[in-house]
Coordinates of C-alpha atoms in Angstrom, one line a residue:
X15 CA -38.5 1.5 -46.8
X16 CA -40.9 -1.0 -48.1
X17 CA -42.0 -4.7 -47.1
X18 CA -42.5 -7.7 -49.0
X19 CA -44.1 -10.6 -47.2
X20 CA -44.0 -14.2 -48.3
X21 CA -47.0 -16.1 -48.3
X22 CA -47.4 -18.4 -51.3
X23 CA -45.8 -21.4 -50.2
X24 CA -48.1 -25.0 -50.1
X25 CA -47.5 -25.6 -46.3
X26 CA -47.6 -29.2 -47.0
X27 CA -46.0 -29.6 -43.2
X28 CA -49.4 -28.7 -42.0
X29 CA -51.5 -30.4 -43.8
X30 CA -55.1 -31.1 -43.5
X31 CA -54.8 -27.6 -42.6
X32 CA -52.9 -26.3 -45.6
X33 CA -55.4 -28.0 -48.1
X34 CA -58.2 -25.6 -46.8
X35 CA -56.2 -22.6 -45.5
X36 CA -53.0 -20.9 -45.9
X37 CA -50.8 -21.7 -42.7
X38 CA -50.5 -18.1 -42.4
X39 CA -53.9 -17.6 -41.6
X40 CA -53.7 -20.2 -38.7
X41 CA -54.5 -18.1 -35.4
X42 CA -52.2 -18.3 -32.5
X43 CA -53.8 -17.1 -29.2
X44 CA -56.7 -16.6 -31.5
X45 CA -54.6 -13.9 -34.1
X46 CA -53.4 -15.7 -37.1
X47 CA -49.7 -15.6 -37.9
X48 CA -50.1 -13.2 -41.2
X49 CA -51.5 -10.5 -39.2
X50 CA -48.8 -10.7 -36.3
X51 CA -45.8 -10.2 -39.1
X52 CA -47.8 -7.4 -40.1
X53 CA -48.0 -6.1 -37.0
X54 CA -44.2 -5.9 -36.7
X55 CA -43.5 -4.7 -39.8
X56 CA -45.8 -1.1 -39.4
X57 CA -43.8 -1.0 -35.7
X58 CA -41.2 -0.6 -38.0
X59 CA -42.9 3.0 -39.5
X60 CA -43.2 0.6 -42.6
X61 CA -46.9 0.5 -44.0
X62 CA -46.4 -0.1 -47.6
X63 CA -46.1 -3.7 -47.9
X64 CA -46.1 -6.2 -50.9
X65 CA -47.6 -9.7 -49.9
X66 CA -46.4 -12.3 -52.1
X67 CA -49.6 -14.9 -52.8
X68 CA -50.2 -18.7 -54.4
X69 CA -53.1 -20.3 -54.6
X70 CA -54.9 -19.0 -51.5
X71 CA -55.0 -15.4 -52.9
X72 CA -58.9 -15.3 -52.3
X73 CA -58.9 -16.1 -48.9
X74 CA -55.5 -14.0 -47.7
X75 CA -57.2 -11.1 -49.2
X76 CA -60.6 -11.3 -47.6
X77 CA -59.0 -11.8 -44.0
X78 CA -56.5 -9.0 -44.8
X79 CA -58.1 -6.2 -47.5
X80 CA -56.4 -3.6 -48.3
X81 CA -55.0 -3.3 -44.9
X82 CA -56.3 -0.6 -43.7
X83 CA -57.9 -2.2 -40.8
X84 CA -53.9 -3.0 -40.1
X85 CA -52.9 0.5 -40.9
X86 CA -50.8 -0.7 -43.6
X87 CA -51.5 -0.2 -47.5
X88 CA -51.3 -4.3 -48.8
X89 CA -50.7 -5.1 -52.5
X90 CA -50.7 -8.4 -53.2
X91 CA -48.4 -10.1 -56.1
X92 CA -49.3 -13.2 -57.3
X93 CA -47.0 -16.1 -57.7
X94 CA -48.2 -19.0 -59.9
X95 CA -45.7 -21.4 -58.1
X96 CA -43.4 -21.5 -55.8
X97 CA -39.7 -21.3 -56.9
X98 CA -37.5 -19.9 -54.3
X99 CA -37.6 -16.6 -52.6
X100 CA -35.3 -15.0 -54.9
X101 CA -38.0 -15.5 -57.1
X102 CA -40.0 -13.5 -54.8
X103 CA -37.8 -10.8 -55.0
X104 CA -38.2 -11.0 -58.8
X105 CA -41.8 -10.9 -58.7
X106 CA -41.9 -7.6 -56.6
X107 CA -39.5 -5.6 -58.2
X108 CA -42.2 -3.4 -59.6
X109 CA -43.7 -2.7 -56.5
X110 CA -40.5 -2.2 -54.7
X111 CA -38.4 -0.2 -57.4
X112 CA -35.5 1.4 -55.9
X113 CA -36.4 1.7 -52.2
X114 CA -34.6 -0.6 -49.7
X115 CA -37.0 -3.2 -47.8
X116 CA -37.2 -5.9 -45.0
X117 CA -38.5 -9.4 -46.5
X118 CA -40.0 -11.3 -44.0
X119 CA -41.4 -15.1 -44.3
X120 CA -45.4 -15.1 -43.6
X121 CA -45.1 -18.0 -41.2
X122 CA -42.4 -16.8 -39.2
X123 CA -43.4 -15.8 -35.5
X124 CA -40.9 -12.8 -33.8
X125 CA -43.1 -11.9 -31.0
X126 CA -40.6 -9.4 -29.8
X127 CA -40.8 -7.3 -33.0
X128 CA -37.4 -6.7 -35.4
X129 CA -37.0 -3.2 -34.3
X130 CA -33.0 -3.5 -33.5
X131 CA -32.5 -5.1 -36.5
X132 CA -34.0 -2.6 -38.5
X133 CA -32.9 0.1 -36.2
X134 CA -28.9 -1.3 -37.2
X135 CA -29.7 -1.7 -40.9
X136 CA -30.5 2.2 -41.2
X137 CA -27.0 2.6 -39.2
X138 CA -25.1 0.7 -41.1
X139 CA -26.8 0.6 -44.3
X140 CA -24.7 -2.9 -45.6
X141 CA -26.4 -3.8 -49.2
X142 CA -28.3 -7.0 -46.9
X143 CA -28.5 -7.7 -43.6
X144 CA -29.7 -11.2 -42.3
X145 CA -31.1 -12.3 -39.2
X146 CA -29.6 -15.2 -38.0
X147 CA -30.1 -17.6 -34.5
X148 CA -28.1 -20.4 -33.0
X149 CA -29.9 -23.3 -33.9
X150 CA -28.8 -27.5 -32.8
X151 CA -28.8 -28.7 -36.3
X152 CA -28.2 -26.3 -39.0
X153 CA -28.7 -28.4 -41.7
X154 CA -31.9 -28.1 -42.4
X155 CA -31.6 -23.9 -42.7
X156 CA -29.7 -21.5 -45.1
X157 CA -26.5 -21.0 -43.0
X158 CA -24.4 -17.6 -42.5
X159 CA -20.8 -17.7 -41.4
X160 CA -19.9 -14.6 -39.7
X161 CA -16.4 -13.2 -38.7
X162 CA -15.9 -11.1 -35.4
X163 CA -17.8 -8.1 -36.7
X164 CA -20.8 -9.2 -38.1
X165 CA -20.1 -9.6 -41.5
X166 CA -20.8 -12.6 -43.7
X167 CA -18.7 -14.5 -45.1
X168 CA -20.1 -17.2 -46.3
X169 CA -23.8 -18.6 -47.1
X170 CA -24.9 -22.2 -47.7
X171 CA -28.6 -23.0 -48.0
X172 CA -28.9 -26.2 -45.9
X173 CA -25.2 -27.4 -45.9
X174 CA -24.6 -31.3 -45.2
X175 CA -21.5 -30.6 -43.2
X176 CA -22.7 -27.1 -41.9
X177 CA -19.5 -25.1 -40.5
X178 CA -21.5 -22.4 -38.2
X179 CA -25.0 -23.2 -36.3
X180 CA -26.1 -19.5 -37.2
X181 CA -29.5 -20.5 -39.0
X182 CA -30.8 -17.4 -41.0
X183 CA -34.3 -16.9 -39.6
X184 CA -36.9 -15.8 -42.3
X185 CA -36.1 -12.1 -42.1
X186 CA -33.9 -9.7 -44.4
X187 CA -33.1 -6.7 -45.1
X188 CA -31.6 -5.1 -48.5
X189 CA -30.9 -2.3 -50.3
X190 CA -31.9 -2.1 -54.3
X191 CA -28.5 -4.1 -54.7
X192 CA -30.1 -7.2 -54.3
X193 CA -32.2 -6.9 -57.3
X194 CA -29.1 -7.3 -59.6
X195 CA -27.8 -10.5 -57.7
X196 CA -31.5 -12.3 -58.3
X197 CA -30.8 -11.5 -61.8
X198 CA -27.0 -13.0 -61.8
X199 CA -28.2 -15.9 -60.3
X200 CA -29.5 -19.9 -61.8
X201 CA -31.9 -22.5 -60.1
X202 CA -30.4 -24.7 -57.3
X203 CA -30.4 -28.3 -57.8
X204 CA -33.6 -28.6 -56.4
X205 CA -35.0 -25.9 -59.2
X206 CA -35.0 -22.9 -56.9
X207 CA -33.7 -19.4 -56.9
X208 CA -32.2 -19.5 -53.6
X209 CA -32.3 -16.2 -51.8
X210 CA -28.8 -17.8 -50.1
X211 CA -26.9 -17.8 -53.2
X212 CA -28.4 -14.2 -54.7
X213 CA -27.0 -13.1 -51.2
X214 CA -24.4 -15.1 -51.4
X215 CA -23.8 -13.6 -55.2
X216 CA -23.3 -9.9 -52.9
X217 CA -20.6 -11.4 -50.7
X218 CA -18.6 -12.5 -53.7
X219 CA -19.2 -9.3 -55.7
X220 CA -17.5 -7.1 -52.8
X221 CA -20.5 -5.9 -51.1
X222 CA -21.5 -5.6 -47.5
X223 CA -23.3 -8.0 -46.1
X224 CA -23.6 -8.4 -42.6
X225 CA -25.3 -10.6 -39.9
X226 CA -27.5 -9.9 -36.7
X227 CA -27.8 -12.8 -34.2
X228 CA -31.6 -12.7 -33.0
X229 CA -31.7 -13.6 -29.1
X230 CA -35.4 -13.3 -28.8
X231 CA -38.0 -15.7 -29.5
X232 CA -38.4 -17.3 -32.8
X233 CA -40.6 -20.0 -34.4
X234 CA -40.9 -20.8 -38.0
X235 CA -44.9 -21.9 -37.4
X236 CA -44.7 -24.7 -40.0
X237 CA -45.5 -28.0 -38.6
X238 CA -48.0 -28.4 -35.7
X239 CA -46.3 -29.2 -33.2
X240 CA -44.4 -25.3 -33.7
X241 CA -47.8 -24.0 -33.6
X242 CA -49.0 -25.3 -30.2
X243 CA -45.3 -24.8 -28.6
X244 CA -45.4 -20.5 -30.6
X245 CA -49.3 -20.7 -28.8
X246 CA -48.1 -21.6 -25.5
X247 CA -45.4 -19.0 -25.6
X248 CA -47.8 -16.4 -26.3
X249 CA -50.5 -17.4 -24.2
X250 CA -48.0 -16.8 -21.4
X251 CA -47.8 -13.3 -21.7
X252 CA -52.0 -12.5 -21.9
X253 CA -53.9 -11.0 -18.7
X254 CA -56.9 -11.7 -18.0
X255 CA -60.2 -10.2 -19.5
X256 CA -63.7 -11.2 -18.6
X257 CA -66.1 -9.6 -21.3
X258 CA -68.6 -13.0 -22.1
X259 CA -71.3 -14.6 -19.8
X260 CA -70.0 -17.0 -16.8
X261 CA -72.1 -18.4 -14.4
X262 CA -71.5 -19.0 -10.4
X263 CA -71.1 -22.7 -11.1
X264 CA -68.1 -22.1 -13.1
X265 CA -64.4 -21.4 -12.0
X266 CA -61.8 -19.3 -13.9
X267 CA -58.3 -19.6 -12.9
X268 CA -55.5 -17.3 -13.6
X269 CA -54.9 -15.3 -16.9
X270 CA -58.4 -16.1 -18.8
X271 CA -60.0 -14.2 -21.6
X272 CA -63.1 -14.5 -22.3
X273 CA -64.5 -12.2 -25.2
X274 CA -67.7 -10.7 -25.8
X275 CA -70.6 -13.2 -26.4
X276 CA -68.5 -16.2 -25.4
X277 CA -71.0 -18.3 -22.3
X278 CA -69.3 -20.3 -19.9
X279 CA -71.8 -23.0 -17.8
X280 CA -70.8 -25.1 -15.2
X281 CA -67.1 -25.3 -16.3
X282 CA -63.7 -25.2 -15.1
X283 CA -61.2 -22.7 -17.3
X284 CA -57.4 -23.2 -15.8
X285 CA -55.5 -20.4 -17.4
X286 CA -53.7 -19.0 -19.6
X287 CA -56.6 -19.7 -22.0
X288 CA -58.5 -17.5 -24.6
X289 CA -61.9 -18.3 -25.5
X290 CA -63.1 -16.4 -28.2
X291 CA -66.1 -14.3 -29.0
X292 CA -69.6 -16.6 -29.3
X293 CA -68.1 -19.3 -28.3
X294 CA -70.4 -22.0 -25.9
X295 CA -68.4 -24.2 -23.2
X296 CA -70.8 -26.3 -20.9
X297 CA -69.4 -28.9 -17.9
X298 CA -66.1 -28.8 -19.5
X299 CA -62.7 -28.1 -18.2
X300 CA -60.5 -26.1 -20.6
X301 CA -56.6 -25.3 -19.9
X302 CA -53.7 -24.2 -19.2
X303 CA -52.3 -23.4 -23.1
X304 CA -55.9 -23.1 -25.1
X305 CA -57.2 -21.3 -27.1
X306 CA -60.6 -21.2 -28.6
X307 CA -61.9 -19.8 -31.9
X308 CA -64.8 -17.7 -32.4
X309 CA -68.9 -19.7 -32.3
X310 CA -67.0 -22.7 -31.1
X311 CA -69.3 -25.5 -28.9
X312 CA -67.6 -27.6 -25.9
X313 CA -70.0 -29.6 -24.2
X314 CA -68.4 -32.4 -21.5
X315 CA -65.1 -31.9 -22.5
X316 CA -61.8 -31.7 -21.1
X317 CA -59.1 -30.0 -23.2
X318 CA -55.9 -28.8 -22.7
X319 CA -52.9 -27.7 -24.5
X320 CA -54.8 -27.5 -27.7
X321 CA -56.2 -25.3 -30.6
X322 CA -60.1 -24.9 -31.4
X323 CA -60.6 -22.9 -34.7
X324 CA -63.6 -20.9 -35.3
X325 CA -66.7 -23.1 -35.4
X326 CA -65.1 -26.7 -33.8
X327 CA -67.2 -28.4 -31.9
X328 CA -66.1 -30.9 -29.3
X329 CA -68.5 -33.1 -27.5
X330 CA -68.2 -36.3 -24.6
X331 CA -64.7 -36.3 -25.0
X332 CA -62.2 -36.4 -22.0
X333 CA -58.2 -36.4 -22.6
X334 CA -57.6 -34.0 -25.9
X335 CA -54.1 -32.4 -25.4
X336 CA -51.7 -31.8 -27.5
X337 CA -54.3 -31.5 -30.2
X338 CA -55.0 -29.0 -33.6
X339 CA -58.8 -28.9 -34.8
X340 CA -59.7 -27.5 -37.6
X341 CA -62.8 -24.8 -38.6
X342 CA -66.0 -26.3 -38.4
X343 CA -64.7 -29.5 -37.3
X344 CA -67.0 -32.0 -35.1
X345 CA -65.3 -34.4 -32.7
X346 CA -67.4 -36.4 -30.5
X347 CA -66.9 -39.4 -27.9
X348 CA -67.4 -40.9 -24.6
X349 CA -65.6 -40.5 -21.3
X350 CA -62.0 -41.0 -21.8
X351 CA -60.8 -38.9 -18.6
X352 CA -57.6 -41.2 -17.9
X353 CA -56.4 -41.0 -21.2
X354 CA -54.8 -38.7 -23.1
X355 CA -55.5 -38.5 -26.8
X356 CA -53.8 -35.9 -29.5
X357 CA -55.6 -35.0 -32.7
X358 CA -55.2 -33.0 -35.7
X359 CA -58.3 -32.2 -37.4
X360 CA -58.9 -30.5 -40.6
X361 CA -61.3 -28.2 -41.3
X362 CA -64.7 -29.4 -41.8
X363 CA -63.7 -32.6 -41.0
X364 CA -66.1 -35.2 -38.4
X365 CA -63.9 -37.6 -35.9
X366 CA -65.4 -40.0 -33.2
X367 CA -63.3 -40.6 -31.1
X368 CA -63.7 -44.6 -29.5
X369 CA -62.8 -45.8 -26.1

């Protein structure tokens, strides 16, 4: 079995980010998304993976090489635009040739891995198998009806009057069938090879396709507001590791890591927080749900609920929760303790924040 990960869409949900960096790339608890999925996939046994890439080729490839750092062998496929993940499938049929493979959408967090999936698709061996969760309002997914034993009946990509709430969840698996049905199929309305109807395309032509309902934790990662909740989630599950410089006036509570390098001075840390290697926090109080990017700067700050990427700097300012700042940003300000502010920074980007 191969892999093919998709990672060439714009991410305009999560923009400034997404004009500077592929949303894939955004860390959560300090490990960016990408390198999560791959992580699940070589659980799998699977190390030959295809990554589909847009525009932010260059940077994908120097945070990822050749994966061998991974343990996984990357090629990466270029995709000039995006124009549906059928189109994916298109792209990557000379990488995948006639082996069976799990897709898997880049942004997609899983946390507890896709092994039963896969484990059922070997068993079973339908020509796809989709993973699908209950979601409140299905119309904004591609949506799988399902009889008694798992097998799908019908598939609408984002149906107005949807007639199941079983949301297909960013990852598949197929067998080499599914490269005939993205050749049977045309664009949507909205120009797209749908990956619905080529699946749909197998239902109709007699084939096995069947349906796994995902009870785990799942979060597609595009807008911010997924990214801090998909942080908090994690961060919940870290224990604590003390491996930088903290002084006796400081105070760590709970699950806190604190990497190599990182110096903590006359600060307050309220866990579960990561703080991540060089980084400098002085009279600040950090936590719960934060994490911190590599060679970051806090100085009188108090922060909670928030992501620092590498290189932020945060200054006199009191009340950030809830809040996304970007690499290299600067954010500076006066005492603001009884006040709680939100911001989303992009990278490089210089805010002051006024009383």
């Amino acid at each position: 079995m191969k892999a093919l990960v998709l990672s060439g869409g714009t991410g305009s949900r999560l923009r400034p980010f997404s004009y500077s960096m592929p949303k894939q790339l955004i860390p959560i608890a300090n490990k960016p998304v990408l390198e999560r999925v791959l992580d699940n996939i070589r659980d799998l046994g699977v190390t030959e993976i295809g990554i589909i890439v847009g525009n932010h080729v260059e940077e994908i490839a120097e945070a990822l090489g050749d994966g061998s750092r991974l343990g996984v062998e990357i090629t990466y496929i270029p995709q000039e635009s995006p124009q549906g993940l059928a189109q994916c499938v298109q792209l990557a049929q000379p990488f995948l040739g006639d082996d069976d493979f799990v897709m898997y959408l880049g942004d997609n967090m899983l946390p507890e891995g896709i092994a039963e999936a896969a484990a059922e698709f070997h068993a079973l061996r339908p020509a796809a198998q989709v993973l699908v969760a209950q979601v409140e309002d299905p119309r904004a997914f591609g949506v799988a009806e399902v009889d008694a034993t798992g097998v799908v009946e019908r598939l609408v990509e984002k149906p107005p009057v949807p007639r199941s709430n079983l949301a297909l969840i960013g990852v598949y698996f197929f067998t080499p069938a599914i490269h005939q049905a993205v050749d049977s199929i045309v664009p949507s309305a909205r120009g797209e090879l749908e990956i619905t109807d080529a699946i749909q395309w197998l239902v109709t032509d007699g084939q096995t396709v069947r349906a796994q309902e995902y009870r785990g934790y799942w979060k597609d990662t595009g807008r911010v507001e997924d990214v801090l909740e998909c942080n908090q989630m994690l961060l919940d599950n870290i224990e604590r590791r003390v491996e930088g410089e903290v002084d006796d006036q400081s105070v760590l509570i709970g699950a806190v890591v604190v990497e190599p390098g990182a110096k903590i001075t006359r600060s307050f840390v309220e866990g579960p927080v990561v703080i991540g290697a060089g980084t400098v926090l002085e009279d600040s109080h950090v936590g719960p749900h934060t994490s911190i990017g590599r060679d970051c700067v806090l100085s009188g700050t108090h922060l909670d609920y928030s992501i620092a990427l590498d290189g932020a700097t945060i200054s006199a300012v009191r009340g950030l929760h809830g809040s996304l700042l970007g690499r290299s940003a600067a954010v500076t300000g006066i005492d603001l303790a009884s006040r709680h502010h939100r911001l989303v920074v992009g990278d490089h980007t210089r805010v002051e924040v006024a009383a």
